[in-house]
Coordinates of N, CA and C in Angstrom, one line a residue:
M1 N 0.8 -1.2 0.0 CA 0.0 0.0 0.0 C 0.9 1.2 0.0
N2 N 0.7 2.1 -1.0 CA 1.4 3.4 -1.0 C 0.5 4.5 -0.7
F3 N 1.0 5.4 0.2 CA 0.2 6.6 0.6 C 0.4 7.6 -0.5
I4 N -0.6 8.4 -0.7 CA -0.5 9.5 -1.7 C 0.2 10.7 -1.1
S5 N 1.0 11.4 -1.9 CA 1.7 12.6 -1.3 C 1.6 13.7 -2.4
E6 N 1.8 14.9 -1.9 CA 1.9 16.0 -2.8 C 2.9 17.0 -2.2
R7 N 3.2 18.1 -2.9 CA 4.0 19.2 -2.5 C 3.1 20.3 -2.2
N8 N 3.3 21.0 -1.0 CA 2.5 22.2 -0.7 C 3.2 23.4 -1.3
S9 N 2.7 24.6 -1.1 CA 3.1 25.8 -1.8 C 4.6 26.1 -1.4
L10 N 5.1 25.6 -0.3 CA 6.5 25.8 0.1 C 7.4 24.7 -0.4
G11 N 6.8 23.7 -1.1 CA 7.6 22.6 -1.6 C 7.8 21.5 -0.6
H12 N 7.1 21.5 0.5 CA 7.2 20.5 1.5 C 6.4 19.2 1.1
L13 N 6.9 18.1 1.4 CA 6.2 16.8 1.2 C 5.1 16.7 2.1
V14 N 3.9 16.4 1.6 CA 2.7 16.2 2.5 C 2.2 14.8 2.2
V15 N 2.2 13.9 3.1 CA 1.7 12.6 3.0 C 0.3 12.6 3.5
K16 N -0.6 12.1 2.6 CA -2.1 12.3 2.9 C -2.7 11.1 3.6
D17 N -3.5 11.4 4.6 CA -4.4 10.4 5.3 C -3.7 9.2 5.7
V18 N -2.7 9.3 6.6 CA -2.0 8.2 7.1 C -2.6 7.8 8.5
P19 N -2.9 6.5 8.7 CA -3.4 6.1 10.0 C -2.2 6.2 11.0
I20 N -2.5 6.9 12.1 CA -1.4 7.1 13.1 C -1.7 6.5 14.5
F21 N -3.0 6.1 14.7 CA -3.3 5.5 16.0 C -4.6 4.8 15.8
V22 N -4.8 3.8 16.6 CA -6.1 3.0 16.6 C -6.5 2.6 18.0
E23 N -7.8 2.4 18.2 CA -8.2 2.1 19.5 C -7.5 0.8 20.0
C24 N -7.1 0.8 21.2 CA -6.3 -0.3 21.7 C -6.3 -0.2 23.3
A25 N -5.6 -1.2 23.8 CA -5.3 -1.2 25.3 C -3.8 -1.4 25.4
R26 N -3.3 -0.7 26.4 CA -1.8 -0.9 26.7 C -1.7 -0.9 28.2
G27 N -1.4 -2.1 28.7 CA -1.4 -2.2 30.1 C -2.8 -2.0 30.7
E28 N -2.9 -1.2 31.7 CA -4.1 -0.9 32.3 C -4.9 0.2 31.6
T29 N -4.3 0.8 30.6 CA -4.9 2.0 29.9 C -5.7 1.5 28.7
S30 N -6.9 2.0 28.6 CA -7.8 1.7 27.4 C -7.9 3.0 26.6
F31 N -7.4 2.9 25.3 CA -7.6 4.0 24.4 C -8.8 3.7 23.5
S32 N -10.0 4.0 24.1 CA -11.3 3.6 23.6 C -11.7 4.6 22.4
Q33 N -12.8 4.3 21.8 CA -13.4 5.2 20.8 C -13.7 6.6 21.4
E34 N -14.1 6.6 22.7 CA -14.4 7.9 23.3 C -13.1 8.6 23.5
W35 N -12.0 8.0 24.0 CA -10.7 8.6 24.1 C -10.3 9.2 22.8
I36 N -10.4 8.4 21.7 CA -10.0 8.9 20.4 C -10.8 10.1 20.0
R37 N -12.1 10.1 20.2 CA -12.9 11.2 19.8 C -12.5 12.5 20.6
E38 N -12.2 12.3 21.9 CA -11.8 13.5 22.7 C -10.4 14.0 22.2
A39 N -9.5 13.1 21.8 CA -8.2 13.5 21.3 C -8.4 14.3 20.0
V40 N -9.2 13.8 19.1 CA -9.4 14.5 17.8 C -10.1 15.8 18.0
T41 N -11.1 15.9 18.9 CA -11.7 17.2 19.2 C -10.7 18.2 19.7
K42 N -9.8 17.8 20.6 CA -8.8 18.7 21.1 C -7.8 19.1 20.0
A43 N -7.5 18.2 19.1 CA -6.6 18.5 18.0 C -7.2 19.6 17.0
R44 N -8.5 19.4 16.8 CA -9.2 20.3 15.9 C -9.4 21.7 16.5
L45 N -9.6 21.8 17.8 CA -9.6 23.1 18.5 C -8.2 23.8 18.4
A46 N -7.2 23.0 18.7 CA -5.8 23.5 18.6 C -5.5 24.0 17.2
E47 N -5.9 23.3 16.1 CA -5.7 23.7 14.8 C -6.4 25.0 14.4
A48 N -7.7 25.1 15.0 CA -8.5 26.3 14.7 C -7.8 27.5 15.3
E49 N -6.9 27.3 16.3 CA -6.1 28.4 16.9 C -4.7 28.5 16.3
G50 N -4.5 27.7 15.3 CA -3.2 27.9 14.6 C -2.1 26.9 15.0
Y51 N -2.4 25.9 15.8 CA -1.4 25.0 16.3 C -1.5 23.6 15.6
L52 N -0.4 23.1 15.2 CA -0.3 21.7 14.7 C 0.8 21.0 15.4
P53 N 0.6 19.8 15.9 CA 1.7 19.1 16.7 C 2.9 18.7 15.9
P54 N 4.0 18.5 16.6 CA 5.3 18.2 15.9 C 5.4 16.7 15.4
L55 N 6.1 16.6 14.3 CA 6.5 15.4 13.7 C 8.0 15.3 13.8
H56 N 8.5 14.1 14.3 CA 10.0 14.0 14.5 C 10.5 12.6 14.2
V57 N 11.8 12.5 14.1 CA 12.4 11.2 13.9 C 12.9 10.7 15.2
R58 N 12.4 9.5 15.6 CA 12.7 8.9 16.9 C 11.8 9.4 18.0
H59 N 11.7 8.6 19.0 CA 11.0 9.0 20.2 C 11.8 9.9 21.2
H60 N 11.2 10.8 21.8 CA 11.8 11.6 22.9 C 12.2 10.6 24.0
G61 N 13.3 10.7 24.6 CA 13.8 9.9 25.7 C 14.6 8.7 25.2
D62 N 14.7 8.5 23.9 CA 15.5 7.4 23.4 C 17.0 7.8 23.5
K63 N 17.9 6.9 23.3 CA 19.3 7.1 23.5 C 19.8 8.1 22.4
E64 N 19.3 7.9 21.2 CA 19.7 8.8 20.1 C 18.9 10.0 20.1
P65 N 19.5 11.2 19.6 CA 18.7 12.4 19.6 C 17.5 12.4 18.7
V66 N 16.5 13.2 19.0 CA 15.3 13.3 18.2 C 15.7 14.4 17.1
R67 N 15.2 14.2 15.9 CA 15.4 15.2 14.8 C 14.0 15.7 14.4
A68 N 13.9 17.0 14.3 CA 12.7 17.6 13.9 C 12.4 17.2 12.4
A69 N 11.1 16.9 12.1 CA 10.8 16.5 10.8 C 9.7 17.4 10.1
G70 N 8.9 18.0 11.0 CA 7.8 18.8 10.5 C 6.6 18.8 11.4
F71 N 5.4 18.7 10.9 CA 4.2 18.7 11.8 C 3.2 17.8 11.1
F72 N 2.1 17.6 11.9 CA 1.0 16.8 11.3 C -0.3 17.4 11.6
R73 N -1.3 17.1 10.8 CA -2.7 17.6 11.0 C -3.6 16.4 11.0
I74 N -4.4 16.3 12.0 CA -5.3 15.2 12.1 C -6.5 15.5 11.1
T75 N -6.8 14.5 10.3 CA -7.8 14.7 9.2 C -9.1 14.1 9.5
K76 N -9.1 12.9 10.1 CA -10.4 12.2 10.3 C -10.2 11.0 11.2
T77 N -11.3 10.4 11.6 CA -11.3 9.1 12.2 C -12.1 8.2 11.3
E78 N -11.8 7.0 11.2 CA -12.4 6.0 10.4 C -12.2 4.6 10.9
S79 N -13.1 3.7 10.7 CA -12.9 2.4 11.1 C -12.0 1.7 10.1
I80 N -11.1 0.9 10.6 CA -10.2 0.1 9.8 C -10.1 -1.4 10.3
K81 N -9.6 -2.3 9.5 CA -9.3 -3.6 10.0 C -7.9 -3.6 10.7
F82 N -7.9 -4.0 11.9 CA -6.6 -4.0 12.6 C -6.6 -5.3 13.4
K83 N -5.6 -6.2 13.1 CA -5.5 -7.5 13.8 C -6.8 -8.3 13.7
G84 N -7.4 -8.2 12.5 CA -8.6 -9.0 12.2 C -9.9 -8.4 12.8
K85 N -9.8 -7.3 13.5 CA -11.1 -6.7 14.0 C -11.2 -5.3 13.5
T86 N -12.5 -4.8 13.5 CA -12.8 -3.4 13.1 C -12.5 -2.5 14.3
K87 N -11.7 -1.5 14.1 CA -11.3 -0.6 15.1 C -11.3 0.8 14.6
L88 N -11.5 1.8 15.5 CA -11.5 3.2 15.1 C -10.1 3.7 15.1
A89 N -9.7 4.4 14.0 CA -8.4 4.9 13.8 C -8.4 6.4 13.6
I90 N -7.3 7.0 13.9 CA -7.0 8.4 13.7 C -6.1 8.5 12.5
F91 N -6.5 9.4 11.5 CA -5.7 9.6 10.3 C -5.1 11.0 10.4
A92 N -4.0 11.2 9.7 CA -3.4 12.6 9.7 C -2.6 12.8 8.4
D93 N -2.5 14.0 8.0 CA -1.6 14.5 6.9 C -0.3 14.8 7.6
L94 N 0.8 14.2 7.1 CA 2.1 14.5 7.6 C 2.8 15.5 6.7
T95 N 3.3 16.6 7.3 CA 4.0 17.6 6.5 C 5.5 17.5 6.9
I96 N 6.3 17.1 5.9 CA 7.7 16.9 6.1 C 8.4 18.2 5.7
T97 N 9.0 18.9 6.7 CA 9.7 20.2 6.3 C 11.2 20.1 6.2
D98 N 11.7 19.0 6.7 CA 13.2 18.7 6.6 C 13.5 18.0 5.3
P99 N 14.4 18.5 4.4 CA 14.7 17.9 3.2 C 15.3 16.5 3.3
E100 N 16.1 16.3 4.3 CA 16.7 14.9 4.6 C 15.6 13.9 5.0
V101 N 14.7 14.3 5.8 CA 13.6 13.4 6.2 C 12.7 13.2 5.0
D102 N 12.5 14.2 4.2 CA 11.7 14.0 3.0 C 12.3 12.9 2.1
S103 N 13.6 12.9 1.9 CA 14.2 11.9 1.1 C 14.1 10.5 1.8
E104 N 14.3 10.5 3.1 CA 14.2 9.2 3.9 C 12.7 8.6 3.8
V105 N 11.7 9.5 3.8 CA 10.4 9.0 3.7 C 10.1 8.4 2.3
L106 N 10.5 9.2 1.3 CA 10.3 8.7 -0.1 C 11.1 7.5 -0.5
T107 N 12.1 7.2 0.2 CA 12.9 6.0 0.0 C 12.7 4.9 1.0
A108 N 11.6 5.0 1.7 CA 11.1 3.9 2.7 C 12.2 3.7 3.8
R109 N 12.9 4.7 4.2 CA 13.9 4.5 5.3 C 13.3 4.9 6.7
L110 N 12.1 5.4 6.7 CA 11.3 5.7 7.9 C 9.9 5.1 7.8
P111 N 9.8 3.8 7.7 CA 8.6 3.1 7.4 C 7.6 3.0 8.6
Y112 N 8.0 3.2 9.8 CA 7.2 3.0 11.0 C 6.9 4.4 11.7
R113 N 5.8 4.4 12.5 CA 5.5 5.6 13.2 C 4.8 5.2 14.5
S114 N 4.9 6.1 15.5 CA 4.4 5.9 16.8 C 4.1 7.2 17.4
V115 N 2.9 7.3 18.0 CA 2.5 8.5 18.7 C 3.2 8.7 20.0
E116 N 3.2 9.9 20.5 CA 3.6 10.2 21.8 C 2.5 10.9 22.5
I117 N 2.1 10.3 23.7 CA 1.0 10.8 24.5 C 1.6 11.2 25.9
F118 N 1.5 12.5 26.2 CA 2.1 12.9 27.4 C 1.4 12.4 28.7
D119 N 0.1 12.5 28.6 CA -0.7 12.1 29.8 C -2.0 11.4 29.3
V120 N -2.0 10.1 29.5 CA -3.1 9.2 29.0 C -4.5 9.7 29.6
D121 N -4.5 10.4 30.7 CA -5.7 10.8 31.3 C -6.3 12.1 30.6
L122 N -5.5 12.7 29.8 CA -5.9 13.9 29.0 C -5.8 13.6 27.6
P123 N -6.8 13.0 26.9 CA -6.7 12.5 25.6 C -6.2 13.5 24.6
A124 N -5.0 13.2 24.0 CA -4.4 14.0 23.0 C -3.3 13.2 22.3
I125 N -3.0 13.4 21.1 CA -1.9 12.9 20.4 C -0.9 14.1 20.4
D126 N 0.1 14.1 21.3 CA 1.0 15.2 21.5 C 2.0 15.4 20.4
S127 N 2.6 14.3 19.9 CA 3.5 14.4 18.8 C 3.6 13.0 18.1
L128 N 4.3 12.9 17.0 CA 4.4 11.7 16.3 C 5.8 11.4 15.9
A129 N 6.3 10.2 16.2 CA 7.6 9.9 15.9 C 7.7 9.0 14.6
L130 N 8.6 9.3 13.7 CA 8.9 8.5 12.6 C 10.0 7.6 13.0
L131 N 9.9 6.3 12.7 CA 10.9 5.3 13.1 C 11.6 4.6 12.0
D132 N 12.9 4.3 12.1 CA 13.5 3.6 11.0 C 13.5 2.1 11.3
H133 N 13.9 1.6 12.5 CA 13.9 0.2 12.7 C 13.3 -0.2 14.0
E134 N 12.9 0.7 14.9 CA 12.3 0.4 16.1 C 10.8 -0.1 15.8
A135 N 10.5 -1.2 16.4 CA 9.1 -1.7 16.2 C 8.1 -0.9 17.0
P136 N 7.1 -0.3 16.3 CA 6.1 0.5 17.1 C 5.1 -0.5 17.8
Y137 N 4.5 0.1 18.8 CA 3.5 -0.7 19.6 C 2.3 -1.1 18.7
L138 N 1.9 -0.2 17.8 CA 0.8 -0.4 16.9 C 1.3 -0.8 15.5
E139 N 1.0 -1.9 15.0 CA 1.6 -2.4 13.7 C 0.6 -1.9 12.6
L140 N 0.7 -0.6 12.4 CA -0.2 0.0 11.3 C 0.6 -0.2 10.0
P141 N -0.1 0.0 8.8 CA 0.5 -0.1 7.5 C 1.8 0.7 7.5
M142 N 2.8 0.1 6.9 CA 4.1 0.8 6.8 C 4.0 2.1 5.9
L143 N 4.8 3.0 6.2 CA 4.8 4.3 5.5 C 5.5 4.2 4.2
M144 N 4.9 3.7 3.2 CA 5.4 3.6 1.9 C 4.7 4.7 1.1
V145 N 5.5 5.6 0.5 CA 4.9 6.8 -0.1 C 5.2 6.9 -1.6
S146 N 4.1 7.2 -2.3 CA 4.3 7.4 -3.8 C 4.9 8.8 -4.0
E147 N 5.6 9.0 -5.1 CA 6.2 10.3 -5.4 C 5.0 11.3 -5.5
P148 N 5.3 12.5 -5.0 CA 4.3 13.5 -5.0 C 3.7 13.7 -6.4
W149 N 2.4 13.8 -6.5 CA 1.7 13.9 -7.8 C 2.0 15.3 -8.4
N150 N 2.3 16.3 -7.6 CA 2.6 17.6 -8.1 C 4.0 18.1 -7.7
N151 N 5.0 17.2 -7.9 CA 6.4 17.4 -7.5 C 6.9 18.7 -8.1
S152 N 7.4 19.6 -7.3 CA 7.8 20.9 -7.7 C 9.0 20.8 -8.7
E153 N 9.8 19.8 -8.6 CA 10.9 19.6 -9.6 C 10.4 19.4 -11.0
E154 N 9.3 18.6 -11.1 CA 8.7 18.4 -12.4 C 8.0 19.6 -12.9
Q155 N 7.5 20.5 -12.1 CA 6.8 21.6 -12.5 C 7.7 22.8 -12.8
G156 N 8.9 22.7 -12.3 CA 9.9 23.8 -12.4 C 9.6 24.8 -11.3
A157 N 10.2 24.5 -10.2 CA 10.0 25.3 -8.9 C 10.4 26.8 -9.1
V158 N 9.7 27.6 -8.6 CA 10.0 29.1 -8.6 C 10.9 29.4 -7.5
V159 N 12.0 30.1 -7.8 CA 13.0 30.4 -6.8 C 13.0 31.8 -6.5

């Protein structure tokens, strides 16, 4: 499965409608449909005020440093098949602002992703980590990205 991508007006890679989270349980914590809906509502309110959460390479707190990659915008919730069951998922558009990360995404060197949630009692997707080899908790479809349909190089970018 390849995700559709495009270039925005600044030439940044935007990967469209990527599932980033799905209802699940982790330990004693249940990330229910209600939790997901609250997190999405919070994200939409923040976006209305001009805020989009960060996208980065690797998780905060890992041994290797985190690299800024861009930001993401939650686009929708939708039911998907996950581990043979129908589950509610959160989808997002990923805007890659770092040219090196752009290249890594397009060449499938960052195929995994994992959300960061600061406080499970306050529903929110606080940031999103792109991962190269670390197995994410949620085994969502790998981030395989088609070349942008409106690649600025093909159109002759304005300098």
